[in-house]
mmCIF file of C-alpha atoms in Angstrom:
data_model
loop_
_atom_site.group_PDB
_atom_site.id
_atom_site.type_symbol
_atom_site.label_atom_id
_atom_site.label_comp_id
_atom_site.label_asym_id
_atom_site.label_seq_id
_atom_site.Cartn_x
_atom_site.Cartn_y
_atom_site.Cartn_z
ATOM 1 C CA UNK A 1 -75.552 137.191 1.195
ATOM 2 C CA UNK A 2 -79.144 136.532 1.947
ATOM 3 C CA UNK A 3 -80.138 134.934 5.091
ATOM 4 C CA UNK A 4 -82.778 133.358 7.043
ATOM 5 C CA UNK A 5 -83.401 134.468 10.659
ATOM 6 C CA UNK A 6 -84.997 130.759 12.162
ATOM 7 C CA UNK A 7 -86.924 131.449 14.931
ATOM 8 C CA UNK A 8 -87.968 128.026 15.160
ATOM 9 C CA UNK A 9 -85.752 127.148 18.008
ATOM 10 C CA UNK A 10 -84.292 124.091 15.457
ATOM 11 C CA UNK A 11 -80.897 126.233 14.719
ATOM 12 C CA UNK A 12 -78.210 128.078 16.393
ATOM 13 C CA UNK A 13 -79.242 131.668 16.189
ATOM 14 C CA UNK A 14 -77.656 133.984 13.210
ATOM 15 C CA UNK A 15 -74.811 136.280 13.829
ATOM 16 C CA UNK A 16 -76.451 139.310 13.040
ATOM 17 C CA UNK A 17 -73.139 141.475 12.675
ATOM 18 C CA UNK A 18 -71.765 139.300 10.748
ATOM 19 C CA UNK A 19 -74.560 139.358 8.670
ATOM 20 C CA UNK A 20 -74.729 143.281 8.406
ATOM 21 C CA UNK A 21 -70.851 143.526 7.761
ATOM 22 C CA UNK A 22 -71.594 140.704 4.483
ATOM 23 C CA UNK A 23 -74.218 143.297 3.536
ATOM 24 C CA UNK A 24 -72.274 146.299 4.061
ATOM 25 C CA UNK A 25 -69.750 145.176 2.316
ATOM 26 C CA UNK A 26 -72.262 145.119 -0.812
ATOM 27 C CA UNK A 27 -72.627 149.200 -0.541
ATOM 28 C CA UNK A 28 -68.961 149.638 -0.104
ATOM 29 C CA UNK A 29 -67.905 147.757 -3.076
ATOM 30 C CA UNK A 30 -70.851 149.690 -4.859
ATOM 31 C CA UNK A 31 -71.293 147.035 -7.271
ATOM 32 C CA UNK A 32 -74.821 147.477 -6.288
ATOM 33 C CA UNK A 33 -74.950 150.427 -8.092
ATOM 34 C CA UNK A 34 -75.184 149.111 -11.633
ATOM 35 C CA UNK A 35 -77.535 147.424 -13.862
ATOM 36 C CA UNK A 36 -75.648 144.232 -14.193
ATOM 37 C CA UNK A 37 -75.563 143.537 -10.587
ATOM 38 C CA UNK A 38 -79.229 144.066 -10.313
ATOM 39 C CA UNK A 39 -80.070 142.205 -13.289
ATOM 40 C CA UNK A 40 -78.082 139.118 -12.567
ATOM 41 C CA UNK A 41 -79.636 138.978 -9.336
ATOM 42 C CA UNK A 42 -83.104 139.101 -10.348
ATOM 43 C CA UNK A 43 -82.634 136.593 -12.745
ATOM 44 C CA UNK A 44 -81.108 134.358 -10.183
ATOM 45 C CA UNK A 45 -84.679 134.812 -8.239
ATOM 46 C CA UNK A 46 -86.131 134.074 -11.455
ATOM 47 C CA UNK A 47 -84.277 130.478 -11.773
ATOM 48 C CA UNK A 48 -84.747 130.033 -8.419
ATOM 49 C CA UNK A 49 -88.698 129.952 -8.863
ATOM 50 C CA UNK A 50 -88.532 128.135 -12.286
ATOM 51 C CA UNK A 51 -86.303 125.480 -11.046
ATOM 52 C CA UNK A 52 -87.642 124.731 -7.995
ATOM 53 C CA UNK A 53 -91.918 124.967 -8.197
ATOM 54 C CA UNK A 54 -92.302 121.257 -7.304
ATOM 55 C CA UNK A 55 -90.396 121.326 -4.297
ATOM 56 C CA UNK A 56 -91.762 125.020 -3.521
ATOM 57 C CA UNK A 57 -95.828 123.047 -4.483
ATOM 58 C CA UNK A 58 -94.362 120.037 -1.786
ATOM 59 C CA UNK A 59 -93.837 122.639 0.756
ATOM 60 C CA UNK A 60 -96.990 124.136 1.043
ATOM 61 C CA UNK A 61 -99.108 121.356 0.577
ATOM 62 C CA UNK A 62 -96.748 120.603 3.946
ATOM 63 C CA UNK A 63 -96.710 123.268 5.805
ATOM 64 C CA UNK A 64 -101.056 124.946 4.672
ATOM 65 C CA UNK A 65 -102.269 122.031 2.885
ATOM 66 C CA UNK A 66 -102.143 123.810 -0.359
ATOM 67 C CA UNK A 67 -102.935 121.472 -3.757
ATOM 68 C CA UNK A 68 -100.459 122.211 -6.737
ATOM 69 C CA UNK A 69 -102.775 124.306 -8.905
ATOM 70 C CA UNK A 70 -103.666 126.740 -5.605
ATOM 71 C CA UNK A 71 -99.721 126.308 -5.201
ATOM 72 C CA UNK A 72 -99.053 127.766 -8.638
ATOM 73 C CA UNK A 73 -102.005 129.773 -9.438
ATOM 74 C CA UNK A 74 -101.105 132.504 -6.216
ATOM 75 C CA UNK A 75 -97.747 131.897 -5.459
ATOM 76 C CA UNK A 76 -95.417 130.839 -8.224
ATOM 77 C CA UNK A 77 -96.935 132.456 -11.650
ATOM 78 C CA UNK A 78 -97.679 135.907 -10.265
ATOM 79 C CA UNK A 79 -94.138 135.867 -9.041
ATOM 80 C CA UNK A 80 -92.513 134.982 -11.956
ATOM 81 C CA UNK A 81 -95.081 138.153 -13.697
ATOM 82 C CA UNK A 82 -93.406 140.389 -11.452
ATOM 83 C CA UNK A 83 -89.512 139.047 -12.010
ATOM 84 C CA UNK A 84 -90.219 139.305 -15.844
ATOM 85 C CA UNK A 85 -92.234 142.840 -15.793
ATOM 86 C CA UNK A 86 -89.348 144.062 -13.206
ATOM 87 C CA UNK A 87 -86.462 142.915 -15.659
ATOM 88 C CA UNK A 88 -88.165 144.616 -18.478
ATOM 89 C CA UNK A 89 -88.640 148.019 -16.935
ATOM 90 C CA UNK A 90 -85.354 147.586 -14.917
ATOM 91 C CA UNK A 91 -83.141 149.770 -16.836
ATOM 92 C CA UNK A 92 -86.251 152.978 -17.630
ATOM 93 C CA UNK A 93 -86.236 152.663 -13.541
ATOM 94 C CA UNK A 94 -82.871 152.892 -12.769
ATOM 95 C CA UNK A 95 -82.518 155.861 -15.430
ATOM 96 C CA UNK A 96 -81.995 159.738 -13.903
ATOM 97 C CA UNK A 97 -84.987 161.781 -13.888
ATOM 98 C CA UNK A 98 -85.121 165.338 -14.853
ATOM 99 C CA UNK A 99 -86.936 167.689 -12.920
ATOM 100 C CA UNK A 100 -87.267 171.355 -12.529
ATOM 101 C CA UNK A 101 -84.547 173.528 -10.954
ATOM 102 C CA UNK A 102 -85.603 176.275 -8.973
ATOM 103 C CA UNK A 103 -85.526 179.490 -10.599
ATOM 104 C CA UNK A 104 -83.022 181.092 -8.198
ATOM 105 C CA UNK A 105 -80.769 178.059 -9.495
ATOM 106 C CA UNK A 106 -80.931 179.010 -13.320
ATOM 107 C CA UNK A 107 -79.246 177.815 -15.643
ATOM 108 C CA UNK A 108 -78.902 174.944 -13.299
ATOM 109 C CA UNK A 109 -80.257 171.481 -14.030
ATOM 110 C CA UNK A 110 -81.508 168.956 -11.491
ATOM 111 C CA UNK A 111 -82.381 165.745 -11.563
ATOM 112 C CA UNK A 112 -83.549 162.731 -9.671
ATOM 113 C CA UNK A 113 -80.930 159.199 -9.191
ATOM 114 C CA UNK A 114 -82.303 156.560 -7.682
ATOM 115 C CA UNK A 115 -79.787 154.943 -5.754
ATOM 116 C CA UNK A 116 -79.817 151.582 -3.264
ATOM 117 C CA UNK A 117 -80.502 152.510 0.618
ATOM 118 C CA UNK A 118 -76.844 152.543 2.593
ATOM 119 C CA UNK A 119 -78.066 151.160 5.677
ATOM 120 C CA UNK A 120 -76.980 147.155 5.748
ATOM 121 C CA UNK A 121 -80.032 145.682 4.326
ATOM 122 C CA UNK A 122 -83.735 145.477 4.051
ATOM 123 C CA UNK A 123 -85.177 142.708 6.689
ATOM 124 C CA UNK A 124 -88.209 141.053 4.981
ATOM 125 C CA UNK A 125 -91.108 139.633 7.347
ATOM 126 C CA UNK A 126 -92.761 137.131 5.732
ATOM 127 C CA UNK A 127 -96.126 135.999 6.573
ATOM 128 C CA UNK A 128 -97.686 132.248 7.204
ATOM 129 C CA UNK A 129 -100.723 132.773 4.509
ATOM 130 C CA UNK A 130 -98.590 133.795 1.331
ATOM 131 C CA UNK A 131 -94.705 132.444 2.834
ATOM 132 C CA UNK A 132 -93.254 132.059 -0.677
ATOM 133 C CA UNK A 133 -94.697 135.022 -2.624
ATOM 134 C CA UNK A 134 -94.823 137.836 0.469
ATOM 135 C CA UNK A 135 -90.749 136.159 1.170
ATOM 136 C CA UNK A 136 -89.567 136.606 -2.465
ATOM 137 C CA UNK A 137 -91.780 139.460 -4.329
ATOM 138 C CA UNK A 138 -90.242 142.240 -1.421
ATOM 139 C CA UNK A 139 -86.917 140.188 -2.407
ATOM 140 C CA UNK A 140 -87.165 141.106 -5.887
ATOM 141 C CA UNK A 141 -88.207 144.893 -4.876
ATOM 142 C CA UNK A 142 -84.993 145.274 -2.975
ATOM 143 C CA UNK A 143 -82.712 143.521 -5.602
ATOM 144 C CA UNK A 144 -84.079 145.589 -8.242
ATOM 145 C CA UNK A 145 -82.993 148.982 -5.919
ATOM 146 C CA UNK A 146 -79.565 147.495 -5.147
ATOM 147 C CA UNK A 147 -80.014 146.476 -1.774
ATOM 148 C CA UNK A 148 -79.186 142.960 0.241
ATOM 149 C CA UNK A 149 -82.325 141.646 2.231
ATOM 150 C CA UNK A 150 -82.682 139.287 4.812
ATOM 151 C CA UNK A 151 -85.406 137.352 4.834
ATOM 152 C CA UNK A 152 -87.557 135.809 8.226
ATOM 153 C CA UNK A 153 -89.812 133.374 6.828
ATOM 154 C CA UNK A 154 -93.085 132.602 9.184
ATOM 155 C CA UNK A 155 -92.331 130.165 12.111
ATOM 156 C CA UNK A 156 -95.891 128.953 11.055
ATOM 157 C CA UNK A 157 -94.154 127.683 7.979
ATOM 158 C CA UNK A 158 -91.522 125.655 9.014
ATOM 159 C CA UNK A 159 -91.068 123.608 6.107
ATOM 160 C CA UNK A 160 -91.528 126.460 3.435
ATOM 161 C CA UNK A 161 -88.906 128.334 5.929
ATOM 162 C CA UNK A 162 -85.865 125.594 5.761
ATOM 163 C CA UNK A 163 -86.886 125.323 1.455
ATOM 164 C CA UNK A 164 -86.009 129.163 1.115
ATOM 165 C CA UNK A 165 -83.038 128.862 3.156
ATOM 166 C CA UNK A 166 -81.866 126.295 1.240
ATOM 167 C CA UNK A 167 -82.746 127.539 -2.073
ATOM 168 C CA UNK A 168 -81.556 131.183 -1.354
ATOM 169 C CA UNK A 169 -78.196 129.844 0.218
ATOM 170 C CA UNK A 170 -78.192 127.380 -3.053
ATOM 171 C CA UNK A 171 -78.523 130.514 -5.691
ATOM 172 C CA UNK A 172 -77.206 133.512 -3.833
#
């Protein structure tokens, strides 16, 4: 349920309504709603990036000339930092917070639920300098609230572009 919006010119353009009905059909189910959804996703963007870091060091030595250690060092391990530091705090996130009531409202109590966004999706923009990092680490921000994404990778970055298309049709 994750896309890639080519504007290369190399494929047939995506059926955007399509695309928002898929997503909308993600808020409508609610599934979204609960830890295990969440979870399993993140760790699917956590295989993803384990799995797949020579192919991912290929691609930008490709598409910005980037050597495997530069490859790793700023795109790869801080990602997989913020998959593991976001599946550890996960559940304290997703947990209601209390917080006053007025006093008009006593003995009322209030609090706080974070819930996923129920418009179709988040669109994620990625940049040419950072294409894997600034493509996934907003993915992993809207997986963790419970809310599809679409991704459009940099047409700078062609060959990053068709690896995350590949790799996100592959795992999600």
């Amino acid at each position: 349920l994750y896309g890639s919006l080519d504007m290369t010119g190399g494929e047939e353009p995506l059926d955007v309504e399509h695309l928002q009905a898929k997503m909308m059909l993600i808020h409508k189910s609610r599934v979204n709603l609960s830890y295990d959804w969440r979870i399993q996703q993140i760790k699917l963007l956590l295989r993803l990036v384990q799995e797949n870091k020579e192919e991912i060091r290929k691609a930008l030595h490709a598409d910005l000339g980037r050597e495997g250690t530069e490859a790793i060092c700023i795109e790869t391990k801080p990602l997989e930092a913020d998959i593991l530091y976001t599946m550890n705090n996960l559940k304290h996130w997703m947990k209601p917070e209390s917080v006053p009531s007025p006093a008009v409202m006593i003995p009322a109590t209030s609090h706080v639920e974070r819930r996923p966004l129920n418009a179709p999706g988040v669109l994620i923009i990625a940049p040419f300098n950072y294409p894997v990092r600034l493509a996934l680490q907003p993915l992993l921000g809207a997986l963790a609230g419970g809310n599809p994404a679409v991704i459009k990778p940099s047409e700078c970055t062609p060959t990053v572009a068709l690896l995350l298309k590949r790799l996100l049709e592959q795992y999600f």
